[in-house]
mmCIF file with all atom_site columns, C-alpha atoms in Angstrom:
data_model
loop_
_atom_site.group_PDB
_atom_site.id
_atom_site.type_symbol
_atom_site.label_atom_id
_atom_site.label_alt_id
_atom_site.label_comp_id
_atom_site.label_asym_id
_atom_site.label_entity_id
_atom_site.label_seq_id
_atom_site.pdbx_PDB_ins_code
_atom_site.Cartn_x
_atom_site.Cartn_y
_atom_site.Cartn_z
_atom_site.occupancy
_atom_site.B_iso_or_equiv
_atom_site.pdbx_formal_charge
_atom_site.auth_seq_id
_atom_site.auth_comp_id
_atom_site.auth_asym_id
_atom_site.auth_atom_id
_atom_site.pdbx_PDB_model_num
ATOM 1   C CA . MET A 1 1   ? -0.102  0.035  0.067   1.00 0.00 ? 1   MET A CA 1
ATOM 2   C CA . VAL A 1 2   ? 1.402   3.408  -1.259  1.00 0.00 ? 2   VAL A CA 1
ATOM 3   C CA . ILE A 1 3   ? 2.157   6.024  1.759   1.00 0.00 ? 3   ILE A CA 1
ATOM 4   C CA . ILE A 1 4   ? 1.973   9.803  0.647   1.00 0.00 ? 4   ILE A CA 1
ATOM 5   C CA . GLY A 1 5   ? 2.773   12.449 2.740   1.00 0.00 ? 5   GLY A CA 1
ATOM 6   C CA . HIS A 1 6   ? 0.019   15.049 3.229   1.00 0.00 ? 6   HIS A CA 1
ATOM 7   C CA . ARG A 1 7   ? 1.208   18.586 2.517   1.00 0.00 ? 7   ARG A CA 1
ATOM 8   C CA . GLY A 1 8   ? 4.542   16.929 2.800   1.00 0.00 ? 8   GLY A CA 1
ATOM 9   C CA . CYS A 1 9   ? 4.042   16.303 6.389   1.00 0.00 ? 9   CYS A CA 1
ATOM 10  C CA . LYS A 1 10  ? 2.526   18.722 9.063   1.00 0.00 ? 10  LYS A CA 1
ATOM 11  C CA . LYS A 1 11  ? 5.340   17.925 11.470  1.00 0.00 ? 11  LYS A CA 1
ATOM 12  C CA . SER A 1 12  ? 6.597   21.110 13.440  1.00 0.00 ? 12  SER A CA 1
ATOM 13  C CA . GLY A 1 13  ? 3.904   23.397 11.728  1.00 0.00 ? 13  GLY A CA 1
ATOM 14  C CA . GLY A 1 14  ? 5.719   23.252 8.540   1.00 0.00 ? 14  GLY A CA 1
ATOM 15  C CA . GLU A 1 15  ? 2.940   21.791 6.073   1.00 0.00 ? 15  GLU A CA 1
ATOM 16  C CA . ASN A 1 16  ? 3.483   22.542 2.393   1.00 0.00 ? 16  ASN A CA 1
ATOM 17  C CA . THR A 1 17  ? 7.217   23.578 2.855   1.00 0.00 ? 17  THR A CA 1
ATOM 18  C CA . LEU A 1 18  ? 10.248  22.329 1.089   1.00 0.00 ? 18  LEU A CA 1
ATOM 19  C CA . ARG A 1 19  ? 11.664  21.176 4.609   1.00 0.00 ? 19  ARG A CA 1
ATOM 20  C CA . ASN A 1 20  ? 8.650   18.916 5.404   1.00 0.00 ? 20  ASN A CA 1
ATOM 21  C CA . ILE A 1 21  ? 8.515   17.697 1.939   1.00 0.00 ? 21  ILE A CA 1
ATOM 22  C CA . LYS A 1 22  ? 12.199  16.618 2.343   1.00 0.00 ? 22  LYS A CA 1
ATOM 23  C CA . ILE A 1 23  ? 11.406  14.953 5.837   1.00 0.00 ? 23  ILE A CA 1
ATOM 24  C CA . ALA A 1 24  ? 8.550   12.802 4.100   1.00 0.00 ? 24  ALA A CA 1
ATOM 25  C CA . LEU A 1 25  ? 10.728  11.710 1.273   1.00 0.00 ? 25  LEU A CA 1
ATOM 26  C CA . GLU A 1 26  ? 13.551  10.942 3.476   1.00 0.00 ? 26  GLU A CA 1
ATOM 27  C CA . ALA A 1 27  ? 11.449  8.934  5.889   1.00 0.00 ? 27  ALA A CA 1
ATOM 28  C CA . GLY A 1 28  ? 10.558  6.691  2.872   1.00 0.00 ? 28  GLY A CA 1
ATOM 29  C CA . ALA A 1 29  ? 7.162   8.056  1.638   1.00 0.00 ? 29  ALA A CA 1
ATOM 30  C CA . HIS A 1 30  ? 6.290   6.803  -1.913  1.00 0.00 ? 30  HIS A CA 1
ATOM 31  C CA . GLY A 1 31  ? 5.309   10.520 -2.497  1.00 0.00 ? 31  GLY A CA 1
ATOM 32  C CA . ILE A 1 32  ? 3.701   13.821 -1.524  1.00 0.00 ? 32  ILE A CA 1
ATOM 33  C CA . GLU A 1 33  ? 0.569   15.556 -1.900  1.00 0.00 ? 33  GLU A CA 1
ATOM 34  C CA . VAL A 1 34  ? 0.491   19.513 -1.864  1.00 0.00 ? 34  VAL A CA 1
ATOM 35  C CA . ASP A 1 35  ? -1.908  22.111 -2.362  1.00 0.00 ? 35  ASP A CA 1
ATOM 36  C CA . LEU A 1 36  ? -1.750  24.806 -5.188  1.00 0.00 ? 36  LEU A CA 1
ATOM 37  C CA . ARG A 1 37  ? -3.141  28.332 -5.286  1.00 0.00 ? 37  ARG A CA 1
ATOM 38  C CA . LYS A 1 38  ? -2.432  31.221 -7.499  1.00 0.00 ? 38  LYS A CA 1
ATOM 39  C CA . PHE A 1 39  ? -0.835  34.471 -6.199  1.00 0.00 ? 39  PHE A CA 1
ATOM 40  C CA . ARG A 1 40  ? -0.191  37.229 -8.785  1.00 0.00 ? 40  ARG A CA 1
ATOM 41  C CA . ASP A 1 41  ? 1.364   35.544 -11.821 1.00 0.00 ? 41  ASP A CA 1
ATOM 42  C CA . ARG A 1 42  ? 2.792   32.554 -9.888  1.00 0.00 ? 42  ARG A CA 1
ATOM 43  C CA . ILE A 1 43  ? 1.460   29.258 -8.378  1.00 0.00 ? 43  ILE A CA 1
ATOM 44  C CA . VAL A 1 44  ? 2.123   28.842 -4.644  1.00 0.00 ? 44  VAL A CA 1
ATOM 45  C CA . ILE A 1 45  ? 1.989   25.915 -2.412  1.00 0.00 ? 45  ILE A CA 1
ATOM 46  C CA . LEU A 1 46  ? -0.733  26.851 0.250   1.00 0.00 ? 46  LEU A CA 1
ATOM 47  C CA . HIS A 1 47  ? -3.809  25.251 1.624   1.00 0.00 ? 47  HIS A CA 1
ATOM 48  C CA . ASP A 1 48  ? -5.762  28.324 2.998   1.00 0.00 ? 48  ASP A CA 1
ATOM 49  C CA . LYS A 1 49  ? -7.014  31.199 1.217   1.00 0.00 ? 49  LYS A CA 1
ATOM 50  C CA . THR A 1 50  ? -5.402  33.286 4.322   1.00 0.00 ? 50  THR A CA 1
ATOM 51  C CA . VAL A 1 51  ? -1.822  33.040 5.514   1.00 0.00 ? 51  VAL A CA 1
ATOM 52  C CA . ASP A 1 52  ? -2.889  33.337 9.121   1.00 0.00 ? 52  ASP A CA 1
ATOM 53  C CA . ARG A 1 53  ? -2.893  29.690 10.168  1.00 0.00 ? 53  ARG A CA 1
ATOM 54  C CA . THR A 1 54  ? 0.336   28.625 8.681   1.00 0.00 ? 54  THR A CA 1
ATOM 55  C CA . THR A 1 55  ? 2.434   31.663 8.534   1.00 0.00 ? 55  THR A CA 1
ATOM 56  C CA . ASP A 1 56  ? 3.484   34.835 10.783  1.00 0.00 ? 56  ASP A CA 1
ATOM 57  C CA . GLY A 1 57  ? 1.213   36.894 8.382   1.00 0.00 ? 57  GLY A CA 1
ATOM 58  C CA . LYS A 1 58  ? -2.640  37.846 8.304   1.00 0.00 ? 58  LYS A CA 1
ATOM 59  C CA . GLY A 1 59  ? -5.088  38.188 5.834   1.00 0.00 ? 59  GLY A CA 1
ATOM 60  C CA . LEU A 1 60  ? -6.175  36.783 2.360   1.00 0.00 ? 60  LEU A CA 1
ATOM 61  C CA . LEU A 1 61  ? -3.416  35.629 0.154   1.00 0.00 ? 61  LEU A CA 1
ATOM 62  C CA . LYS A 1 62  ? -4.869  37.674 -2.798  1.00 0.00 ? 62  LYS A CA 1
ATOM 63  C CA . ASN A 1 63  ? -4.736  40.876 -0.888  1.00 0.00 ? 63  ASN A CA 1
ATOM 64  C CA . LEU A 1 64  ? -1.025  40.686 -0.090  1.00 0.00 ? 64  LEU A CA 1
ATOM 65  C CA . SER A 1 65  ? 1.501   42.673 -2.100  1.00 0.00 ? 65  SER A CA 1
ATOM 66  C CA . GLU A 1 66  ? 4.616   40.720 -3.378  1.00 0.00 ? 66  GLU A CA 1
ATOM 67  C CA . THR A 1 67  ? 6.656   42.139 -0.856  1.00 0.00 ? 67  THR A CA 1
ATOM 68  C CA . GLU A 1 68  ? 4.395   41.175 2.066   1.00 0.00 ? 68  GLU A CA 1
ATOM 69  C CA . PHE A 1 69  ? 4.620   37.698 0.505   1.00 0.00 ? 69  PHE A CA 1
ATOM 70  C CA . LYS A 1 70  ? 8.038   37.409 0.345   1.00 0.00 ? 70  LYS A CA 1
ATOM 71  C CA . LEU A 1 71  ? 8.498   38.533 3.994   1.00 0.00 ? 71  LEU A CA 1
ATOM 72  C CA . LEU A 1 72  ? 6.112   35.825 5.027   1.00 0.00 ? 72  LEU A CA 1
ATOM 73  C CA . THR A 1 73  ? 7.553   32.990 7.333   1.00 0.00 ? 73  THR A CA 1
ATOM 74  C CA . CYS A 1 74  ? 5.823   29.467 7.827   1.00 0.00 ? 74  CYS A CA 1
ATOM 75  C CA . LYS A 1 75  ? 5.615   28.095 11.388  1.00 0.00 ? 75  LYS A CA 1
ATOM 76  C CA . ASN A 1 76  ? 8.809   25.993 10.893  1.00 0.00 ? 76  ASN A CA 1
ATOM 77  C CA . GLY A 1 77  ? 10.934  29.101 9.515   1.00 0.00 ? 77  GLY A CA 1
ATOM 78  C CA . ASP A 1 78  ? 10.594  28.230 5.763   1.00 0.00 ? 78  ASP A CA 1
ATOM 79  C CA . SER A 1 79  ? 9.298   30.512 3.113   1.00 0.00 ? 79  SER A CA 1
ATOM 80  C CA . ILE A 1 80  ? 6.112   29.592 1.170   1.00 0.00 ? 80  ILE A CA 1
ATOM 81  C CA . PRO A 1 81  ? 7.373   27.665 -1.919  1.00 0.00 ? 81  PRO A CA 1
ATOM 82  C CA . TYR A 1 82  ? 6.217   28.173 -5.457  1.00 0.00 ? 82  TYR A CA 1
ATOM 83  C CA . LEU A 1 83  ? 5.354   25.174 -7.685  1.00 0.00 ? 83  LEU A CA 1
ATOM 84  C CA . GLU A 1 84  ? 8.690   25.411 -9.496  1.00 0.00 ? 84  GLU A CA 1
ATOM 85  C CA . ASN A 1 85  ? 10.556  25.012 -6.008  1.00 0.00 ? 85  ASN A CA 1
ATOM 86  C CA . VAL A 1 86  ? 8.672   21.759 -5.391  1.00 0.00 ? 86  VAL A CA 1
ATOM 87  C CA . LEU A 1 87  ? 9.440   20.415 -8.812  1.00 0.00 ? 87  LEU A CA 1
ATOM 88  C CA . CYS A 1 88  ? 12.956  20.872 -8.556  1.00 0.00 ? 88  CYS A CA 1
ATOM 89  C CA . HIS A 1 89  ? 13.062  19.399 -4.992  1.00 0.00 ? 89  HIS A CA 1
ATOM 90  C CA . LEU A 1 90  ? 11.941  16.037 -5.950  1.00 0.00 ? 90  LEU A CA 1
ATOM 91  C CA . GLY A 1 91  ? 14.039  12.900 -6.376  1.00 0.00 ? 91  GLY A CA 1
ATOM 92  C CA . LYS A 1 92  ? 13.558  9.880  -8.917  1.00 0.00 ? 92  LYS A CA 1
ATOM 93  C CA . ASN A 1 93  ? 10.587  7.679  -8.693  1.00 0.00 ? 93  ASN A CA 1
ATOM 94  C CA . ILE A 1 94  ? 8.279   9.758  -6.701  1.00 0.00 ? 94  ILE A CA 1
ATOM 95  C CA . SER A 1 95  ? 4.335   10.201 -6.857  1.00 0.00 ? 95  SER A CA 1
ATOM 96  C CA . LEU A 1 96  ? 3.409   13.869 -6.632  1.00 0.00 ? 96  LEU A CA 1
ATOM 97  C CA . PHE A 1 97  ? -0.190  14.788 -6.056  1.00 0.00 ? 97  PHE A CA 1
ATOM 98  C CA . LEU A 1 98  ? -1.107  18.365 -7.000  1.00 0.00 ? 98  LEU A CA 1
ATOM 99  C CA . GLU A 1 99  ? -4.413  19.473 -5.293  1.00 0.00 ? 99  GLU A CA 1
ATOM 100 C CA . ILE A 1 100 ? -5.741  22.420 -7.148  1.00 0.00 ? 100 ILE A CA 1
ATOM 101 C CA . LYS A 1 101 ? -7.684  24.508 -4.544  1.00 0.00 ? 101 LYS A CA 1
ATOM 102 C CA . GLU A 1 102 ? -8.871  27.187 -6.869  1.00 0.00 ? 102 GLU A CA 1
ATOM 103 C CA . ILE A 1 103 ? -10.489 27.069 -10.478 1.00 0.00 ? 103 ILE A CA 1
ATOM 104 C CA . ASP A 1 104 ? -8.724  30.020 -12.111 1.00 0.00 ? 104 ASP A CA 1
ATOM 105 C CA . CYS A 1 105 ? -5.118  28.621 -11.825 1.00 0.00 ? 105 CYS A CA 1
ATOM 106 C CA . HIS A 1 106 ? -5.406  25.486 -14.036 1.00 0.00 ? 106 HIS A CA 1
ATOM 107 C CA . LYS A 1 107 ? -4.049  26.933 -17.132 1.00 0.00 ? 107 LYS A CA 1
ATOM 108 C CA . ASP A 1 108 ? -0.811  28.402 -15.317 1.00 0.00 ? 108 ASP A CA 1
ATOM 109 C CA . ILE A 1 109 ? -0.293  25.097 -13.515 1.00 0.00 ? 109 ILE A CA 1
ATOM 110 C CA . GLU A 1 110 ? -0.559  23.233 -16.853 1.00 0.00 ? 110 GLU A CA 1
ATOM 111 C CA . ARG A 1 111 ? 1.967   25.650 -18.430 1.00 0.00 ? 111 ARG A CA 1
ATOM 112 C CA . ILE A 1 112 ? 4.523   25.133 -15.520 1.00 0.00 ? 112 ILE A CA 1
ATOM 113 C CA . LEU A 1 113 ? 4.073   21.471 -15.814 1.00 0.00 ? 113 LEU A CA 1
ATOM 114 C CA . SER A 1 114 ? 4.627   21.497 -19.528 1.00 0.00 ? 114 SER A CA 1
ATOM 115 C CA . LEU A 1 115 ? 7.906   23.387 -19.206 1.00 0.00 ? 115 LEU A CA 1
ATOM 116 C CA . ASN A 1 116 ? 9.147   20.872 -16.744 1.00 0.00 ? 116 ASN A CA 1
ATOM 117 C CA . LYS A 1 117 ? 7.539   17.747 -18.410 1.00 0.00 ? 117 LYS A CA 1
ATOM 118 C CA . ALA A 1 118 ? 11.009  16.356 -19.784 1.00 0.00 ? 118 ALA A CA 1
ATOM 119 C CA . GLU A 1 119 ? 12.628  16.577 -16.450 1.00 0.00 ? 119 GLU A CA 1
ATOM 120 C CA . LEU A 1 120 ? 9.732   15.018 -14.538 1.00 0.00 ? 120 LEU A CA 1
ATOM 121 C CA . LEU A 1 121 ? 9.710   12.188 -16.990 1.00 0.00 ? 121 LEU A CA 1
ATOM 122 C CA . ASN A 1 122 ? 13.420  11.741 -16.702 1.00 0.00 ? 122 ASN A CA 1
ATOM 123 C CA . ARG A 1 123 ? 13.154  11.333 -12.988 1.00 0.00 ? 123 ARG A CA 1
ATOM 124 C CA . LYS A 1 124 ? 10.025  9.210  -13.200 1.00 0.00 ? 124 LYS A CA 1
ATOM 125 C CA . VAL A 1 125 ? 8.033   11.526 -11.216 1.00 0.00 ? 125 VAL A CA 1
ATOM 126 C CA . ASN A 1 126 ? 4.485   10.524 -11.491 1.00 0.00 ? 126 ASN A CA 1
ATOM 127 C CA . VAL A 1 127 ? 2.305   13.644 -11.466 1.00 0.00 ? 127 VAL A CA 1
ATOM 128 C CA . THR A 1 128 ? -1.489  13.312 -10.469 1.00 0.00 ? 128 THR A CA 1
ATOM 129 C CA . ILE A 1 129 ? -3.752  16.430 -10.634 1.00 0.00 ? 129 ILE A CA 1
ATOM 130 C CA . SER A 1 130 ? -6.658  16.228 -7.764  1.00 0.00 ? 130 SER A CA 1
ATOM 131 C CA . SER A 1 131 ? -9.564  18.409 -7.089  1.00 0.00 ? 131 SER A CA 1
ATOM 132 C CA . PHE A 1 132 ? -12.829 18.847 -5.750  1.00 0.00 ? 132 PHE A CA 1
ATOM 133 C CA . HIS A 1 133 ? -13.690 21.014 -8.561  1.00 0.00 ? 133 HIS A CA 1
ATOM 134 C CA . SER A 1 134 ? -14.901 19.188 -11.578 1.00 0.00 ? 134 SER A CA 1
ATOM 135 C CA . GLU A 1 135 ? -14.253 22.177 -14.003 1.00 0.00 ? 135 GLU A CA 1
ATOM 136 C CA . VAL A 1 136 ? -10.504 21.615 -13.019 1.00 0.00 ? 136 VAL A CA 1
ATOM 137 C CA . LEU A 1 137 ? -10.823 17.907 -13.754 1.00 0.00 ? 137 LEU A CA 1
ATOM 138 C CA . TYR A 1 138 ? -12.516 18.584 -17.184 1.00 0.00 ? 138 TYR A CA 1
ATOM 139 C CA . TYR A 1 139 ? -9.636  20.927 -18.248 1.00 0.00 ? 139 TYR A CA 1
ATOM 140 C CA . PHE A 1 140 ? -7.065  18.408 -17.456 1.00 0.00 ? 140 PHE A CA 1
ATOM 141 C CA . ALA A 1 141 ? -9.008  15.501 -18.788 1.00 0.00 ? 141 ALA A CA 1
ATOM 142 C CA . LYS A 1 142 ? -8.026  16.938 -22.413 1.00 0.00 ? 142 LYS A CA 1
ATOM 143 C CA . SER A 1 143 ? -4.528  16.070 -21.876 1.00 0.00 ? 143 SER A CA 1
ATOM 144 C CA . THR A 1 144 ? -2.987  12.636 -21.373 1.00 0.00 ? 144 THR A CA 1
ATOM 145 C CA . ASP A 1 145 ? 0.192   14.080 -19.800 1.00 0.00 ? 145 ASP A CA 1
ATOM 146 C CA . TRP A 1 146 ? -0.785  13.729 -16.113 1.00 0.00 ? 146 TRP A CA 1
ATOM 147 C CA . GLY A 1 147 ? -2.891  11.627 -14.025 1.00 0.00 ? 147 GLY A CA 1
ATOM 148 C CA . LEU A 1 148 ? -6.287  12.713 -12.643 1.00 0.00 ? 148 LEU A CA 1
ATOM 149 C CA . ALA A 1 149 ? -7.904  11.933 -9.195  1.00 0.00 ? 149 ALA A CA 1
ATOM 150 C CA . MET A 1 150 ? -11.368 12.859 -8.130  1.00 0.00 ? 150 MET A CA 1
ATOM 151 C CA . LEU A 1 151 ? -11.516 14.243 -4.352  1.00 0.00 ? 151 LEU A CA 1
ATOM 152 C CA . PHE A 1 152 ? -14.712 13.119 -2.695  1.00 0.00 ? 152 PHE A CA 1
ATOM 153 C CA . LYS A 1 153 ? -16.293 13.929 0.525   1.00 0.00 ? 153 LYS A CA 1
ATOM 154 C CA . GLU A 1 154 ? -19.967 12.905 0.530   1.00 0.00 ? 154 GLU A CA 1
ATOM 155 C CA . ASP A 1 155 ? -21.922 11.961 -2.700  1.00 0.00 ? 155 ASP A CA 1
ATOM 156 C CA . ILE A 1 156 ? -20.072 8.899  -4.011  1.00 0.00 ? 156 ILE A CA 1
ATOM 157 C CA . ASP A 1 157 ? -22.689 8.566  -6.807  1.00 0.00 ? 157 ASP A CA 1
ATOM 158 C CA . THR A 1 158 ? -22.026 12.055 -8.268  1.00 0.00 ? 158 THR A CA 1
ATOM 159 C CA . ALA A 1 159 ? -18.194 11.446 -7.791  1.00 0.00 ? 159 ALA A CA 1
ATOM 160 C CA . LEU A 1 160 ? -18.285 8.201  -9.851  1.00 0.00 ? 160 LEU A CA 1
ATOM 161 C CA . ASP A 1 161 ? -20.336 9.886  -12.505 1.00 0.00 ? 161 ASP A CA 1
ATOM 162 C CA . ILE A 1 162 ? -17.714 12.498 -12.721 1.00 0.00 ? 162 ILE A CA 1
ATOM 163 C CA . CYS A 1 163 ? -14.908 9.848  -13.028 1.00 0.00 ? 163 CYS A CA 1
ATOM 164 C CA . LYS A 1 164 ? -16.851 8.114  -15.794 1.00 0.00 ? 164 LYS A CA 1
ATOM 165 C CA . LYS A 1 165 ? -17.532 11.220 -17.856 1.00 0.00 ? 165 LYS A CA 1
ATOM 166 C CA . PHE A 1 166 ? -14.053 12.345 -17.647 1.00 0.00 ? 166 PHE A CA 1
ATOM 167 C CA . THR A 1 167 ? -12.134 9.136  -17.871 1.00 0.00 ? 167 THR A CA 1
ATOM 168 C CA . ILE A 1 168 ? -10.670 9.485  -14.448 1.00 0.00 ? 168 ILE A CA 1
ATOM 169 C CA . SER A 1 169 ? -8.872  6.388  -13.078 1.00 0.00 ? 169 SER A CA 1
ATOM 170 C CA . GLU A 1 170 ? -8.355  7.507  -9.363  1.00 0.00 ? 170 GLU A CA 1
ATOM 171 C CA . ILE A 1 171 ? -10.495 8.654  -6.426  1.00 0.00 ? 171 ILE A CA 1
ATOM 172 C CA . HIS A 1 172 ? -9.489  10.158 -3.137  1.00 0.00 ? 172 HIS A CA 1
ATOM 173 C CA . VAL A 1 173 ? -11.849 9.304  -0.418  1.00 0.00 ? 173 VAL A CA 1
ATOM 174 C CA . SER A 1 174 ? -11.847 10.996 3.150   1.00 0.00 ? 174 SER A CA 1
ATOM 175 C CA . LEU A 1 175 ? -11.669 8.458  6.114   1.00 0.00 ? 175 LEU A CA 1
ATOM 176 C CA . ASN A 1 176 ? -14.996 8.864  7.404   1.00 0.00 ? 176 ASN A CA 1
ATOM 177 C CA . GLN A 1 177 ? -16.400 7.823  3.871   1.00 0.00 ? 177 GLN A CA 1
ATOM 178 C CA . LEU A 1 178 ? -14.622 4.598  4.224   1.00 0.00 ? 178 LEU A CA 1
ATOM 179 C CA . THR A 1 179 ? -17.425 2.213  4.172   1.00 0.00 ? 179 THR A CA 1
ATOM 180 C CA . ASP A 1 180 ? -18.270 -1.252 2.675   1.00 0.00 ? 180 ASP A CA 1
ATOM 181 C CA . ARG A 1 181 ? -20.743 0.278  0.126   1.00 0.00 ? 181 ARG A CA 1
ATOM 182 C CA . ASN A 1 182 ? -18.365 3.067  -0.908  1.00 0.00 ? 182 ASN A CA 1
ATOM 183 C CA . ILE A 1 183 ? -15.480 0.725  -1.362  1.00 0.00 ? 183 ILE A CA 1
ATOM 184 C CA . ARG A 1 184 ? -17.528 -1.925 -3.271  1.00 0.00 ? 184 ARG A CA 1
ATOM 185 C CA . LEU A 1 185 ? -18.819 0.820  -5.652  1.00 0.00 ? 185 LEU A CA 1
ATOM 186 C CA . ILE A 1 186 ? -15.493 2.306  -6.249  1.00 0.00 ? 186 ILE A CA 1
ATOM 187 C CA . LYS A 1 187 ? -13.882 -1.122 -6.959  1.00 0.00 ? 187 LYS A CA 1
ATOM 188 C CA . LYS A 1 188 ? -16.791 -1.853 -9.197  1.00 0.00 ? 188 LYS A CA 1
ATOM 189 C CA . HIS A 1 189 ? -15.748 1.109  -11.442 1.00 0.00 ? 189 HIS A CA 1
ATOM 190 C CA . ASN A 1 190 ? -12.167 -0.104 -11.301 1.00 0.00 ? 190 ASN A CA 1
ATOM 191 C CA . LEU A 1 191 ? -10.674 2.968  -9.894  1.00 0.00 ? 191 LEU A CA 1
ATOM 192 C CA . ARG A 1 192 ? -7.717  3.180  -7.829  1.00 0.00 ? 192 ARG A CA 1
ATOM 193 C CA . ILE A 1 193 ? -8.623  4.357  -4.180  1.00 0.00 ? 193 ILE A CA 1
ATOM 194 C CA . PHE A 1 194 ? -6.591  6.560  -1.916  1.00 0.00 ? 194 PHE A CA 1
ATOM 195 C CA . VAL A 1 195 ? -7.727  7.464  1.634   1.00 0.00 ? 195 VAL A CA 1
ATOM 196 C CA . TYR A 1 196 ? -7.250  10.685 3.344   1.00 0.00 ? 196 TYR A CA 1
ATOM 197 C CA . THR A 1 197 ? -6.254  11.674 6.196   1.00 0.00 ? 197 THR A CA 1
ATOM 198 C CA . VAL A 1 198 ? -4.840  8.560  7.740   1.00 0.00 ? 198 VAL A CA 1
ATOM 199 C CA . ASN A 1 199 ? -2.830  9.447  10.874  1.00 0.00 ? 199 ASN A CA 1
ATOM 200 C CA . HIS A 1 200 ? -3.248  6.518  13.229  1.00 0.00 ? 200 HIS A CA 1
ATOM 201 C CA . GLN A 1 201 ? -2.020  2.820  12.888  1.00 0.00 ? 201 GLN A CA 1
ATOM 202 C CA . CYS A 1 202 ? -5.564  1.394  13.396  1.00 0.00 ? 202 CYS A CA 1
ATOM 203 C CA . HIS A 1 203 ? -6.862  3.329  10.545  1.00 0.00 ? 203 HIS A CA 1
ATOM 204 C CA . TYR A 1 204 ? -3.864  2.314  8.407   1.00 0.00 ? 204 TYR A CA 1
ATOM 205 C CA . GLN A 1 205 ? -4.747  -1.203 9.239   1.00 0.00 ? 205 GLN A CA 1
ATOM 206 C CA . GLN A 1 206 ? -8.563  -0.553 8.408   1.00 0.00 ? 206 GLN A CA 1
ATOM 207 C CA . CYS A 1 207 ? -7.221  0.779  4.786   1.00 0.00 ? 207 CYS A CA 1
ATOM 208 C CA . LYS A 1 208 ? -4.937  -2.160 4.346   1.00 0.00 ? 208 LYS A CA 1
ATOM 209 C CA . ASP A 1 209 ? -7.929  -4.698 5.336   1.00 0.00 ? 209 ASP A CA 1
ATOM 210 C CA . TYR A 1 210 ? -10.211 -2.919 2.634   1.00 0.00 ? 210 TYR A CA 1
ATOM 211 C CA . GLY A 1 211 ? -7.360  -3.307 -0.111  1.00 0.00 ? 211 GLY A CA 1
ATOM 212 C CA . VAL A 1 212 ? -7.032  0.381  -0.772  1.00 0.00 ? 212 VAL A CA 1
ATOM 213 C CA . ASP A 1 213 ? -4.115  1.422  -3.113  1.00 0.00 ? 213 ASP A CA 1
ATOM 214 C CA . GLY A 1 214 ? -2.843  4.133  -0.933  1.00 0.00 ? 214 GLY A CA 1
ATOM 215 C CA . ILE A 1 215 ? -3.096  6.634  1.960   1.00 0.00 ? 215 ILE A CA 1
ATOM 216 C CA . ILE A 1 216 ? -2.441  10.024 2.431   1.00 0.00 ? 216 ILE A CA 1
ATOM 217 C CA . THR A 1 217 ? -1.109  11.071 6.012   1.00 0.00 ? 217 THR A CA 1
ATOM 218 C CA . ASP A 1 218 ? 0.114   14.043 8.146   1.00 0.00 ? 218 ASP A CA 1
ATOM 219 C CA . VAL A 1 219 ? 2.608   11.739 9.566   1.00 0.00 ? 219 VAL A CA 1
ATOM 220 C CA . PRO A 1 220 ? 4.361   9.423  6.994   1.00 0.00 ? 220 PRO A CA 1
ATOM 221 C CA . ASP A 1 221 ? 7.695   8.971  9.025   1.00 0.00 ? 221 ASP A CA 1
ATOM 222 C CA . PHE A 1 222 ? 5.580   7.527  11.833  1.00 0.00 ? 222 PHE A CA 1
ATOM 223 C CA . LEU A 1 223 ? 3.377   5.185  9.803   1.00 0.00 ? 223 LEU A CA 1
ATOM 224 C CA . LEU A 1 224 ? 6.265   3.909  7.625   1.00 0.00 ? 224 LEU A CA 1
ATOM 225 C CA . LYS A 1 225 ? 7.940   2.885  11.010  1.00 0.00 ? 225 LYS A CA 1
ATOM 226 C CA . LYS A 1 226 ? 4.877   1.530  12.523  1.00 0.00 ? 226 LYS A CA 1
ATOM 227 C CA . ARG A 1 227 ? 3.166   -0.203 9.599   1.00 0.00 ? 227 ARG A CA 1
ATOM 228 C CA . ILE A 1 228 ? 2.563   -3.836 9.972   1.00 0.00 ? 228 ILE A CA 1
#
């Protein structure tokens, strides 16, 4: 079962930072998941609309000046990275899940990925685009360069319909939606299944018993040591 570091790993308040991506990969994680937002003409790695929770700054990301953004410090002392920083930071044979948080940045993300495509292929970095927004998945469904994953919280039937419509081969399910019915339906549609966010050994074992393909965890270093 594949273990993916959620936002790199959230250890020491450093989610979505280069340092914590390195922690996850050095611990042996098979890949990482990070969140993408647009700031000015760049794509940055940030989960929230605001910078309050994860940095020493305040306010909405979109309202910051470039100077204010560059002065931000994450809780572990790092700066907020750009997508290009993360792509350069990865080694070989890594799975990279890019969760697109907004529907107006997909063209910029596609451009950056295309510019780095040759190097990503050379290092065998397997890129998967994930989102709750069907508009984003529809846009990337027109390209065969990157994998696609449907993020799903509640309505499994709608999620499966979208996967079929856009030929999506992977679905990401929240831990509280890990039920016999949902797993049965997903497997019936021959989709790869990843479960988020799995942080305890008992939940890891539950996922293993269900035969899912992988988990997304805040603590990849812990689970990699404790896995059965």
